[in-house]
Coordinates of C-alpha atoms in Angstrom, one line a residue:
M1 CA -8.4 6.4 -7.9
K2 CA -4.8 6.6 -9.0
K3 CA -3.4 10.8 -8.5
L4 CA -6.3 11.3 -6.4
I5 CA -7.0 12.4 -3.2
V6 CA -8.3 8.9 -1.3
S7 CA -10.8 9.2 1.5
L8 CA -9.8 6.2 4.0
F9 CA -9.2 5.8 7.6
S10 CA -7.6 4.1 10.0
I11 CA -4.5 3.2 6.7
A12 CA -3.3 6.4 7.8
V13 CA -0.9 4.2 9.1
L14 CA 0.2 1.1 6.5
I15 CA 2.6 3.4 4.3
G16 CA 4.0 4.4 6.9
G17 CA 7.0 2.5 8.8
A18 CA 8.9 2.4 12.3
A19 CA 10.2 6.2 10.6
G20 CA 7.0 7.2 9.5
V21 CA 5.9 6.9 13.2
A22 CA 9.1 9.1 13.6
S23 CA 7.1 11.7 11.1
A24 CA 4.2 10.9 12.7
E25 CA 2.0 12.2 15.7
S26 CA -0.6 11.7 17.6
N27 CA -2.3 13.1 20.7
G28 CA -4.3 10.9 23.3
K29 CA -5.1 7.0 24.9
T30 CA -7.5 4.9 22.5
D31 CA -11.0 4.9 23.6
L32 CA -13.4 3.6 20.8
N33 CA -16.6 2.7 21.1
L34 CA -16.4 -0.6 19.1
D35 CA -20.4 -1.3 18.4
A36 CA -20.6 2.0 17.3
L37 CA -17.4 2.3 15.3
K38 CA -18.5 -1.5 13.3
T39 CA -22.3 -0.2 12.7
E40 CA -20.7 3.5 11.5
Y41 CA -18.4 1.5 9.5
E42 CA -20.4 -1.6 8.1
T43 CA -23.0 1.6 6.3
W44 CA -20.3 2.8 4.9
L45 CA -18.3 -0.2 3.3
K46 CA -22.3 -1.7 1.9
E47 CA -22.5 2.2 0.8
E48 CA -19.2 2.0 -1.8
V49 CA -20.3 -1.9 -3.1
S50 CA -23.6 -0.4 -4.0
S51 CA -22.4 2.4 -5.7
S52 CA -19.2 0.7 -7.6
Q53 CA -18.6 -2.3 -10.2
D54 CA -16.1 -3.1 -8.5
I55 CA -15.8 -7.0 -8.1
E56 CA -13.4 -7.3 -5.5
L57 CA -14.7 -4.5 -3.3
L58 CA -18.1 -6.8 -3.3
E59 CA -15.8 -10.2 -2.3
S60 CA -14.1 -7.9 0.5
L61 CA -17.9 -6.9 1.8
E62 CA -19.1 -10.5 2.0
A63 CA -15.9 -11.7 3.0
Y64 CA -16.0 -9.3 6.2
E65 CA -19.7 -10.7 7.0
Q66 CA -18.3 -14.4 6.8
L67 CA -15.7 -13.0 10.2
S68 CA -17.2 -14.3 13.7
E69 CA -18.4 -11.4 15.3
E70 CA -15.4 -11.8 17.5
E71 CA -13.0 -11.3 14.5
Q72 CA -15.4 -8.0 13.4
L73 CA -14.1 -6.1 16.2
K74 CA -10.5 -6.7 16.1
Y75 CA -10.9 -6.2 13.0
I76 CA -12.3 -2.7 13.2
D77 CA -9.8 -2.0 16.3
Y78 CA -6.9 -2.8 14.6
M79 CA -8.1 -0.5 11.8
Y80 CA -9.1 2.6 14.6
N81 CA -6.1 1.7 17.3
P82 CA -3.1 3.8 16.9
E83 CA -0.8 1.0 18.3
A84 CA -2.8 -1.3 15.9
Q85 CA -1.9 1.7 13.0
E86 CA 1.7 2.2 15.1
A87 CA 2.9 -1.9 14.9
V88 CA 2.2 -1.9 11.2
M89 CA 4.3 1.1 10.7
D90 CA 7.0 -0.9 12.1
A91 CA 6.4 -3.7 9.8
F92 CA 5.5 -1.9 7.0
T93 CA 8.9 -0.2 6.3
N94 CA 10.9 -3.9 7.1
I95 CA 13.4 -4.4 3.9
V96 CA 12.5 -7.3 1.9
E97 CA 13.4 -8.8 -1.2
V98 CA 11.2 -10.4 -3.5
D99 CA 12.3 -12.3 -6.5
N100 CA 10.2 -10.7 -10.5
S101 CA 7.0 -12.1 -9.8
Q102 CA 6.9 -13.6 -7.0
T103 CA 5.5 -12.4 -3.0
L104 CA 6.5 -12.2 0.3
T105 CA 4.1 -12.0 3.5
E106 CA 5.0 -11.6 6.3
T107 CA 3.0 -11.7 9.6
L108 CA 2.3 -8.8 12.6
D109 CA 4.0 -10.4 15.8
D110 CA 1.2 -9.8 18.5
Y111 CA -1.5 -8.2 16.2
E112 CA -3.9 -11.9 14.8
G113 CA -5.0 -12.0 11.4
I114 CA -2.8 -9.0 10.1
E115 CA 0.0 -9.5 7.4
I116 CA 1.7 -7.1 4.9
S117 CA 2.9 -8.7 1.4
T118 CA 5.3 -7.1 -0.9
E119 CA 5.2 -8.0 -4.6
V120 CA 7.0 -6.8 -7.3
V121 CA 5.9 -8.0 -11.0
T122 CA 8.0 -7.9 -14.2
P123 CA 7.1 -9.7 -17.4
S124 CA 8.2 -13.0 -17.9
V125 CA 11.6 -13.0 -21.5
N126 CA 12.9 -15.9 -22.6
K127 CA 16.7 -16.1 -22.8
D128 CA 17.1 -15.3 -26.0
D129 CA 15.1 -12.0 -25.5
I130 CA 17.7 -10.6 -23.7
S131 CA 20.1 -9.1 -25.5
I132 CA 16.8 -7.4 -27.8
M133 CA 15.7 -4.3 -27.5
A134 CA 12.7 -4.0 -24.9
S135 CA 10.2 -2.6 -24.0
R136 CA 9.8 -3.6 -20.0
T137 CA 7.2 -1.7 -17.4
S138 CA 7.7 -2.9 -13.4
T139 CA 5.4 -2.9 -10.8
Y140 CA 5.9 -2.9 -6.9
K141 CA 3.1 -3.2 -4.5
R142 CA 2.8 -3.4 -1.1
Y143 CA -0.8 -4.6 0.8
V144 CA -1.6 -5.1 4.3
T145 CA -5.0 -7.6 4.8
V146 CA -6.8 -8.5 8.0
F147 CA -8.7 -11.4 8.8
G148 CA -7.8 -12.6 4.4
I149 CA -9.1 -9.0 3.6
K150 CA -7.4 -7.2 2.0
I151 CA -7.5 -3.7 3.6
F152 CA -4.9 -1.7 1.9
Q153 CA -3.1 -1.3 -1.2
S154 CA -0.7 0.9 -2.8
T155 CA 0.9 0.2 -6.8
S156 CA 3.5 1.4 -8.3
V157 CA 4.8 1.5 -12.3
V158 CA 6.9 2.3 -14.5
D159 CA 8.1 2.3 -18.3
Y160 CA 11.7 2.2 -19.7
T161 CA 13.8 0.7 -22.0
H162 CA 16.5 -1.8 -22.4
N163 CA 18.4 -3.6 -25.2
G164 CA 19.8 -5.7 -22.8
K165 CA 23.2 -4.0 -22.1
K166 CA 21.9 -0.9 -20.9
V167 CA 19.2 1.0 -20.4
T168 CA 18.1 3.4 -22.6
G169 CA 14.8 5.5 -21.4
V170 CA 12.0 5.6 -19.2
G171 CA 8.5 6.3 -20.3
A172 CA 6.0 6.8 -18.2
G173 CA 5.3 6.6 -14.2
D174 CA 2.3 5.9 -11.9
H175 CA 2.1 5.7 -8.3
Y176 CA -1.9 5.4 -6.6
V177 CA -3.7 3.6 -4.5
S178 CA -5.4 1.0 -5.9
R179 CA -7.3 -0.9 -2.6
N180 CA -8.9 0.2 0.0
L181 CA -11.5 -0.8 3.2
N182 CA -11.5 2.8 4.8
P183 CA -13.1 6.1 4.6
T184 CA -11.3 8.9 6.6
L185 CA -7.9 9.3 5.3
N186 CA -6.4 12.1 2.8
I187 CA -3.9 10.6 0.8
S188 CA -2.2 12.8 -2.0
W189 CA 0.6 12.5 -3.7
S190 CA 2.9 15.5 -5.0
G191 CA 6.9 15.8 -6.4
K192 CA 7.0 12.5 -9.4
R193 CA 9.5 11.8 -11.2
Q194 CA 11.0 9.6 -14.0
T195 CA 14.7 9.1 -13.9
Y196 CA 17.3 6.7 -14.8
S197 CA 20.9 5.5 -15.9
S198 CA 22.5 3.2 -17.7
T199 CA 22.2 0.8 -15.4
R200 CA 18.2 1.5 -13.7
A201 CA 14.9 3.4 -14.7
Q202 CA 13.4 4.5 -11.8
S203 CA 9.4 6.1 -10.8
R204 CA 9.1 7.9 -7.1
V205 CA 6.7 10.3 -5.7
N206 CA 6.3 11.9 -2.6
M207 CA 3.0 10.6 -0.4
Q208 CA 1.4 12.2 2.0
W209 CA -1.2 11.5 4.5
N210 CA -3.6 12.3 7.1
F211 CA -5.9 10.7 9.9
V212 CA -7.8 12.1 12.7
H213 CA -8.7 9.6 15.1
K214 CA -12.0 10.4 17.0
N215 CA -11.6 12.2 19.8
L216 CA -8.3 10.6 20.1
G217 CA -6.6 13.9 17.7
I218 CA -4.8 13.3 13.7
T219 CA -2.0 10.8 12.9
Y220 CA 0.1 12.4 10.0
G221 CA 3.0 11.7 7.8
G222 CA 4.4 11.1 4.9
G223 CA 7.4 9.6 2.5
E224 CA 8.4 8.9 -0.6
L225 CA 7.2 5.8 -2.7
G226 CA 9.3 3.9 -5.7
V227 CA 10.1 1.5 -8.4
W228 CA 12.3 0.3 -10.5
G229 CA 13.7 -1.8 -13.4
N230 CA 17.2 -2.7 -14.9
H231 CA 18.8 -3.7 -17.8
K232 CA 19.1 -6.9 -16.2
N233 CA 14.7 -7.2 -16.2
Q234 CA 15.3 -7.2 -12.2
A235 CA 12.8 -4.4 -10.4
G236 CA 12.5 -3.4 -6.8
G237 CA 10.9 -0.6 -4.7
W238 CA 10.5 0.8 -1.7
F239 CA 9.5 3.7 1.1
N240 CA 11.3 5.5 2.8
A241 CA 9.8 8.1 5.3
H242 CA 10.4 11.4 5.7

């Protein structure tokens, strides 16, 4: 799914955040036939599983099938409901500090079962290796789970080198949707670039999305997604909505 336009559905809003709400537009009020959407979604998800060798995708289907009927309907409502989507957007751009190789998870108030996580991963380094010329890869992930099922994840990586005192170069960078469980969101990428200074290397990209709500209109938005690493083997990332 790297570097491709990805077809999903309500996660159009997941990457935005509070600023993303300002740059997104939607028409009409929520008027969803949850039973019909549930049938449509389940058919799509099963087709995705049957055409894929992704074990995690199969596990997601099995986890969904183990939800109660009430939870399944709430799951579908969260995915299609513009109000729920905007609530996730607000939470998705909260500024969070995460130590290397740790994950921070926050719950979404008033929406049972929704969690938003941030994960930063860098290679572990022995103290004796700090001053040695080193190649590093920093990874920044943001993902959303509903009732324990990961429905969306963006992943950003940047390769760089340092000598313990300063960053000496930047290599490849990449940004992609590494998990989605939604069929009607279009995501596109543009303007990827890598830069570095003596203290930091980074990769950034512009991400745009649009999602067509059935009978409700279009939600769309975009922003800049980025990841960084430094000569102290620290890492982080960001999303700035346009």
